[in-house]
């Protein structure tokens, strides 16, 4: 094979995981090829989300300042929706992000394109519009990739190809991923003038809000989110696809109902949907991480490795993707031409606190699997509020008795205690 | 053995045009692309260069953002790229564009054939090819759907509205190809990688030694065509219900 | 002689351009390149018909000489019918004269020697207006102006045609079927239809509707199933009903039919842009929807 056909590292997928990895390797002088199937990085990614900026700091201090970020999140809101009512928890902290801002809302298409570009500036080679459709294996080691007729070799191949990683499956590291371990996400970008966004979400300047909502999914496991961007808001749902199927409803219909909810509609009114996309999300947290994340010559990072934390109130995937990309890059740099990069990668994942963090949130999967989280509890919260704020001149029921009655109407006491225990155990 | 030049234009994707409330247009969110049919022109140039045993060179006259087009163009097969980097490109009319392209072709020397597409995706003026030919005072063949080159002679089939002509000319010549002339394949991984190693010549308009580059036409306004339609999509019930709804509405409209 | 000069390889279109030119009050002259065209052009109401007599079988080969002629005559405006030959010769003349040219204009206003034009760009999504001082070459599609008539004298000027491109053969394209630009109802097929024999369902639908069949560019030019297609590079139609199946509805196609009274789209992809252009739409497989539609129309 000629020098033309060999790289130090080939990275498959130019999402946040791939670009972080490419950036660090190229900066260290490695000959890196990053291959992306979309016509440009980001073009295949579903728009909108929030990014915890600490992750970019780990790649390069100060890098986040150049990133095409939207709004600095200072306002966190949790909404529990009832049929025609809502309980809103609004936490605002104007200190959020004084030094390195904690999180920013991002639009993925420009963000991914920017990040890949930064990697390119460091010297990585980015080939867009190319689908990797196979791996080259020699004596049990992954030594390269196939794309159509072409073959390309490398010391190490990094699979950063996202959820449902075809490459990890090809390499035998992931079995076929069962449907119930994945959430289906749909997102829309709705354009609205900045003044209106500021007024509706109570924001100033570059401040942003992140809102999550439960009780809006027709009892299906999952929730909704709304993030404020510049000149638009991202709105979407992440749901369990099996349950969507069982209900016989389309996710678009559920999204439509959510948008029409009396507590949501006023936030969107007058806006124009300019983008729509659907994508899968790993849902199982730590349990969903494959038992092996490497093979000789191959490392698996980001969504491909199942690195997503979904607590129902926050989804963290982009930051974990970046951290795992950085971990893979460090491991490769610490190895000699990629040999034993795998065990070094696992060490880096510990060092950068990724695996420990995933473990810490491990219990959440069982909580978000509690079906009552999506219907009974939000309804219960709404009934409690209704009781507390109803004044009609009658002698009210005794508080404790009323609460009990409300609770019983929605859930059996035993179940509630059980769910409470689960919650307590896992946090 | 001369060069074959493929002219392509770097244009915003018309599908990404946003319309402001006053019907002016917003291109700030648009992705840019090699004008659709210019991909066929590039492929035709690569094929012709093979026959002529010469080099295929892509040529574009574009602003700073056309830099992103070079790799894309080269991954489609040309041996070299030439980019006339100029702010004038965004407001250039046919006169300026043809003058600049002609000057670039002259500067390249030893050019056998210049291939443009029938029309660009943005202007679709179908003007540049004959104009460029006139600037160079070379023979011109437009609307070409088939090319064969034999020695120094090009034979081309022209697809016109009422006939198909076969014509011949001696090189050098300027031609415009229809998209039907070939299937422009998607670039392969190796082609994309090879593209980054190919030579690129970047010139400013000043390097071309042209004195007058003032557009002869002045753009006064660009307004979106706003389509107002009922946009009723029947979604209730099964296919038969939807068809019944449609037929009912067409009856009401007096169409049926 | 100063004034407006006109050329079209389609006689009736030249007459329409004369119709417009006469409204400006300027002298109106037609340029032709062969005896027969000159004879017909003499009936189009111009002040004068020039026969630029060269000896080439390709009209485009007269461009260089015609440019010189127009310069000598100090022409103020050169109007050319928008056809493949017309656009070619017009642009070459503009090139030799190094003057302004606007292609496929949809409107022209002449005021104090300034010419204002409108034309579509971005496939028809945007209308651009431009202003020109001095000599301009404009190409104009048919159907914009009333044709003029009246007799003119013919003046013959001998020219040297450019002989560098030579004509080897000509194979006429015989357009079978009706002219869709005049059709009252149109069923339009797109690349969503994969097999030629599937055109039968379009034909069946057209029959119950009393419609003509047309298509998108790919169907006509690549697959060559039908002679005429709709769009910016094809025909412009204004039927009372335009109904499409398997047409995505890109702007370059829509621009050719958006003046239809009622637009109906049938496409399997709910995000196809055809639905933004349509009055009524059904998201579904044409092979399921269209047979039902035929049946329902028959039931009326
Ligand atoms: C609805 C929804 C909302 C979310 N919200 C958030 C949020 O707010 N915050 C957050 O942190 N995370 C969020 N996530 C999760 C987050 O999007 C992912 O965890 C993150 O994008 C993972 O990054 P990645 O680089 O591993 O993969 P991806 O971003 O999926 O990138 C993979 C890339 O690989 C390319 N590719 C795939 N296969 C191939 C191939 N064979 N050849 C070449 N290229 C290939 C793809 O085109 C893609 O560009 C959300 C996810 C969804 C679905
Ligand atoms: C400069 C320029 C000029 C052009 N001029 C013209 C022009 O004059 N006229 C023109 O037409 N085009 C023109 N085009 C091309 C135009 O941009 C589009 O590419 C073209 O119109 C697309 O044709 P289509 O809709 O037939 O095919 P596609 O875009 O491939 O759409 C096919 C559609 O069929 C649907 N489909 C598939 N299967 C089924 C099924 N079973 N049932 C129902 N639906 C199905 C698909 O969902 C899809 O929406 C031009 C392009 C350029 C760049
Ligand atoms: N700025 C440009 N740079 C290079 N080629 C161009 C440019 N503008 C037009 N062309 C070529 O001329 C063709 C016809 O353009 P137009 O006459 O504008 O429709 C295009 O398809 C290109 O091949």
PDB file of C-alpha atoms in Angstrom, chain A residues 235-347:
ATOM      1  CA  UNK A 235     -38.704  22.203  20.260  1.00  0.00           C
ATOM      2  CA  UNK A 236     -38.936  18.472  20.321  1.00  0.00           C
ATOM      3  CA  UNK A 237     -39.908  15.212  21.925  1.00  0.00           C
ATOM      4  CA  UNK A 238     -37.958  12.118  22.818  1.00  0.00           C
ATOM      5  CA  UNK A 239     -40.225   9.101  23.119  1.00  0.00           C
ATOM      6  CA  UNK A 240     -40.081   5.366  23.440  1.00  0.00           C
ATOM      7  CA  UNK A 241     -40.791   4.139  19.913  1.00  0.00           C
ATOM      8  CA  UNK A 242     -42.289   0.815  20.965  1.00  0.00           C
ATOM      9  CA  UNK A 243     -44.886   2.508  23.110  1.00  0.00           C
ATOM     10  CA  UNK A 244     -45.611   4.969  20.321  1.00  0.00           C
ATOM     11  CA  UNK A 245     -46.283   1.967  18.127  1.00  0.00           C
ATOM     12  CA  UNK A 246     -48.503   0.307  20.725  1.00  0.00           C
ATOM     13  CA  UNK A 247     -50.601   3.448  21.076  1.00  0.00           C
ATOM     14  CA  UNK A 248     -51.084   3.444  17.340  1.00  0.00           C
ATOM     15  CA  UNK A 249     -50.144   7.082  17.125  1.00  0.00           C
ATOM     16  CA  UNK A 250     -47.557   8.820  15.067  1.00  0.00           C
ATOM     17  CA  UNK A 251     -44.875  10.821  16.802  1.00  0.00           C
ATOM     18  CA  UNK A 252     -45.829  13.797  14.627  1.00  0.00           C
ATOM     19  CA  UNK A 253     -49.349  13.689  16.061  1.00  0.00           C
ATOM     20  CA  UNK A 254     -48.010  13.670  19.606  1.00  0.00           C
ATOM     21  CA  UNK A 255     -45.696  16.545  18.765  1.00  0.00           C
ATOM     22  CA  UNK A 256     -48.644  18.401  17.291  1.00  0.00           C
ATOM     23  CA  UNK A 257     -50.702  17.854  20.474  1.00  0.00           C
ATOM     24  CA  UNK A 258     -47.806  19.109  22.554  1.00  0.00           C
ATOM     25  CA  UNK A 259     -47.522  22.252  20.471  1.00  0.00           C
ATOM     26  CA  UNK A 260     -51.256  22.831  20.849  1.00  0.00           C
ATOM     27  CA  UNK A 261     -51.225  22.490  24.647  1.00  0.00           C
ATOM     28  CA  UNK A 262     -52.615  25.719  26.151  1.00  0.00           C
ATOM     29  CA  UNK A 263     -49.446  26.182  28.215  1.00  0.00           C
ATOM     30  CA  UNK A 264     -47.168  25.726  25.172  1.00  0.00           C
ATOM     31  CA  UNK A 265     -49.001  27.318  22.271  1.00  0.00           C
ATOM     32  CA  UNK A 266     -48.567  30.909  23.492  1.00  0.00           C
ATOM     33  CA  UNK A 267     -44.802  30.370  23.478  1.00  0.00           C
ATOM     34  CA  UNK A 268     -44.839  29.411  19.809  1.00  0.00           C
ATOM     35  CA  UNK A 269     -47.571  31.591  18.419  1.00  0.00           C
ATOM     36  CA  UNK A 270     -46.690  33.478  15.263  1.00  0.00           C
ATOM     37  CA  UNK A 271     -43.594  31.353  14.757  1.00  0.00           C
ATOM     38  CA  UNK A 272     -42.711  29.569  11.579  1.00  0.00           C
ATOM     39  CA  UNK A 273     -41.346  26.024  11.476  1.00  0.00           C
ATOM     40  CA  UNK A 274     -38.260  26.167   9.322  1.00  0.00           C
ATOM     41  CA  UNK A 275     -36.702  22.793   9.970  1.00  0.00           C
ATOM     42  CA  UNK A 276     -37.893  19.415  11.046  1.00  0.00           C
ATOM     43  CA  UNK A 277     -35.942  16.272  11.731  1.00  0.00           C
ATOM     44  CA  UNK A 278     -36.107  12.927  13.472  1.00  0.00           C
ATOM     45  CA  UNK A 279     -33.258  11.036  15.077  1.00  0.00           C
ATOM     46  CA  UNK A 280     -32.645   8.199  17.521  1.00  0.00           C
ATOM     47  CA  UNK A 281     -31.183   8.627  21.019  1.00  0.00           C
ATOM     48  CA  UNK A 282     -29.538   5.926  23.143  1.00  0.00           C
ATOM     49  CA  UNK A 283     -31.894   5.609  26.100  1.00  0.00           C
ATOM     50  CA  UNK A 284     -30.335   3.132  28.442  1.00  0.00           C
ATOM     51  CA  UNK A 285     -27.585   5.205  29.948  1.00  0.00           C
ATOM     52  CA  UNK A 286     -24.827   3.187  31.550  1.00  0.00           C
ATOM     53  CA  UNK A 287     -26.630  -0.105  30.936  1.00  0.00           C
ATOM     54  CA  UNK A 288     -26.629   0.646  27.241  1.00  0.00           C
ATOM     55  CA  UNK A 289     -22.871   1.031  26.939  1.00  0.00           C
ATOM     56  CA  UNK A 290     -21.510  -2.062  25.174  1.00  0.00           C
ATOM     57  CA  UNK A 291     -19.290  -4.237  27.296  1.00  0.00           C
ATOM     58  CA  UNK A 292     -16.373  -3.643  24.944  1.00  0.00           C
ATOM     59  CA  UNK A 293     -15.621  -0.268  23.433  1.00  0.00           C
ATOM     60  CA  UNK A 294     -12.595  -1.244  21.419  1.00  0.00           C
ATOM     61  CA  UNK A 295     -10.946  -3.891  19.351  1.00  0.00           C
ATOM     62  CA  UNK A 296      -7.432  -4.107  18.131  1.00  0.00           C
ATOM     63  CA  UNK A 297      -7.257  -1.124  15.762  1.00  0.00           C
ATOM     64  CA  UNK A 298     -10.731   0.245  16.547  1.00  0.00           C
ATOM     65  CA  UNK A 299     -12.140   2.591  19.201  1.00  0.00           C
ATOM     66  CA  UNK A 300     -15.813   3.455  19.591  1.00  0.00           C
ATOM     67  CA  UNK A 301     -16.810   6.944  20.798  1.00  0.00           C
ATOM     68  CA  UNK A 302     -19.878   9.146  21.357  1.00  0.00           C
ATOM     69  CA  UNK A 303     -23.378   7.888  20.647  1.00  0.00           C
ATOM     70  CA  UNK A 304     -21.840   4.884  18.918  1.00  0.00           C
ATOM     71  CA  UNK A 305     -20.638   3.861  22.379  1.00  0.00           C
ATOM     72  CA  UNK A 306     -24.014   4.654  23.949  1.00  0.00           C
ATOM     73  CA  UNK A 307     -22.661   7.680  25.825  1.00  0.00           C
ATOM     74  CA  UNK A 308     -25.877   9.545  26.552  1.00  0.00           C
ATOM     75  CA  UNK A 309     -27.384  10.486  29.877  1.00  0.00           C
ATOM     76  CA  UNK A 310     -31.104  11.072  29.820  1.00  0.00           C
ATOM     77  CA  UNK A 311     -32.641  11.885  33.180  1.00  0.00           C
ATOM     78  CA  UNK A 312     -35.915  13.034  31.771  1.00  0.00           C
ATOM     79  CA  UNK A 313     -34.957  16.580  32.721  1.00  0.00           C
ATOM     80  CA  UNK A 314     -31.653  16.788  30.909  1.00  0.00           C
ATOM     81  CA  UNK A 315     -30.205  15.043  27.887  1.00  0.00           C
ATOM     82  CA  UNK A 316     -26.450  15.017  27.756  1.00  0.00           C
ATOM     83  CA  UNK A 317     -24.939  13.509  24.659  1.00  0.00           C
ATOM     84  CA  UNK A 318     -22.972  16.204  22.881  1.00  0.00           C
ATOM     85  CA  UNK A 319     -20.668  16.837  25.835  1.00  0.00           C
ATOM     86  CA  UNK A 320     -20.107  13.132  26.412  1.00  0.00           C
ATOM     87  CA  UNK A 321     -19.414  12.693  22.715  1.00  0.00           C
ATOM     88  CA  UNK A 322     -16.756  15.402  22.877  1.00  0.00           C
ATOM     89  CA  UNK A 323     -15.209  13.971  26.034  1.00  0.00           C
ATOM     90  CA  UNK A 324     -15.078  10.463  24.605  1.00  0.00           C
ATOM     91  CA  UNK A 325     -13.565  11.784  21.373  1.00  0.00           C
ATOM     92  CA  UNK A 326     -10.915  13.517  23.455  1.00  0.00           C
ATOM     93  CA  UNK A 327     -10.338  10.347  25.473  1.00  0.00           C
ATOM     94  CA  UNK A 328      -9.810   8.351  22.285  1.00  0.00           C
ATOM     95  CA  UNK A 329      -7.406  10.967  20.945  1.00  0.00           C
ATOM     96  CA  UNK A 330      -5.383  11.006  24.178  1.00  0.00           C
ATOM     97  CA  UNK A 331      -5.243   7.226  24.178  1.00  0.00           C
ATOM     98  CA  UNK A 332      -3.970   7.124  20.609  1.00  0.00           C
ATOM     99  CA  UNK A 333      -1.371   9.771  21.378  1.00  0.00           C
ATOM    100  CA  UNK A 334      -0.201   7.791  24.408  1.00  0.00           C
ATOM    101  CA  UNK A 335       0.075   4.585  22.422  1.00  0.00           C
ATOM    102  CA  UNK A 336       2.776   3.582  20.006  1.00  0.00           C
ATOM    103  CA  UNK A 337       1.215   3.664  16.551  1.00  0.00           C
ATOM    104  CA  UNK A 338      -2.104   2.718  18.040  1.00  0.00           C
ATOM    105  CA  UNK A 339      -1.090  -0.564  19.654  1.00  0.00           C
ATOM    106  CA  UNK A 340      -2.992  -1.097  22.880  1.00  0.00           C
ATOM    107  CA  UNK A 341      -4.875   2.114  22.330  1.00  0.00           C
ATOM    108  CA  UNK A 342      -7.993   0.261  23.550  1.00  0.00           C
ATOM    109  CA  UNK A 343      -7.024  -0.239  27.210  1.00  0.00           C
ATOM    110  CA  UNK A 344      -5.561   3.277  27.252  1.00  0.00           C
ATOM    111  CA  UNK A 345      -8.891   4.573  25.979  1.00  0.00           C
ATOM    112  CA  UNK A 346     -10.722   2.898  28.867  1.00  0.00           C
ATOM    113  CA  UNK A 347      -8.285   4.536  31.288  1.00  0.00           C
TER     114      UNK A 347
END
